[in-house]
Amino acid sequence: MTGHWSLVTENQEVRRENLEVSLNAYFSLFSLLVS
């Protein structure tokens, strides 16, 4: 079970990092469109 939980937490961390990267990309595109 511990190995399973470590895999789950790793997947959550990767998903969070991908979300932050996509949000940063959206914000940069939005700022370019606004300016």
Short mmCIF file of C-alpha atoms in Angstrom, two decimals:
data_model
loop_
_atom_site.label_atom_id
_atom_site.label_comp_id
_atom_site.label_asym_id
_atom_site.label_seq_id
_atom_site.Cartn_x
_atom_site.Cartn_y
_atom_site.Cartn_z
CA MET A 1 0.00 0.00 0.00
CA THR A 2 2.84 2.43 0.77
CA GLY A 3 4.21 2.05 -2.77
CA HIS A 4 0.73 2.70 -4.17
CA TRP A 5 0.33 5.83 -2.06
CA SER A 6 3.76 7.13 -3.11
CA LEU A 7 2.76 6.68 -6.76
CA VAL A 8 -0.49 8.57 -6.13
CA THR A 9 1.28 11.48 -4.42
CA GLU A 10 3.88 11.63 -7.20
CA ASN A 11 1.12 11.78 -9.82
CA GLN A 12 -0.59 14.58 -7.88
CA GLU A 13 2.66 16.57 -7.70
CA VAL A 14 3.29 16.17 -11.44
CA ARG A 15 -0.29 17.19 -12.19
CA ARG A 16 0.09 20.27 -9.97
CA GLU A 17 3.33 21.27 -11.74
CA ASN A 18 1.69 20.86 -15.16
CA LEU A 19 -1.25 22.98 -13.99
CA GLU A 20 1.08 25.75 -12.81
CA VAL A 21 2.98 25.70 -16.12
CA SER A 22 -0.24 25.88 -18.16
CA LEU A 23 -1.54 28.69 -15.94
CA ASN A 24 1.68 30.65 -16.44
CA ALA A 25 1.38 30.15 -20.21
CA TYR A 26 -2.24 31.36 -20.17
CA PHE A 27 -1.32 34.42 -18.12
CA SER A 28 1.55 35.34 -20.46
CA LEU A 29 -0.72 34.96 -23.50
CA PHE A 30 -3.43 37.00 -21.79
CA SER A 31 -0.99 39.79 -20.92
CA LEU A 32 0.23 39.83 -24.53
CA LEU A 33 -3.35 40.12 -25.81
CA VAL A 34 -4.25 42.87 -23.32
CA SER A 35 -1.15 44.95 -24.00
#
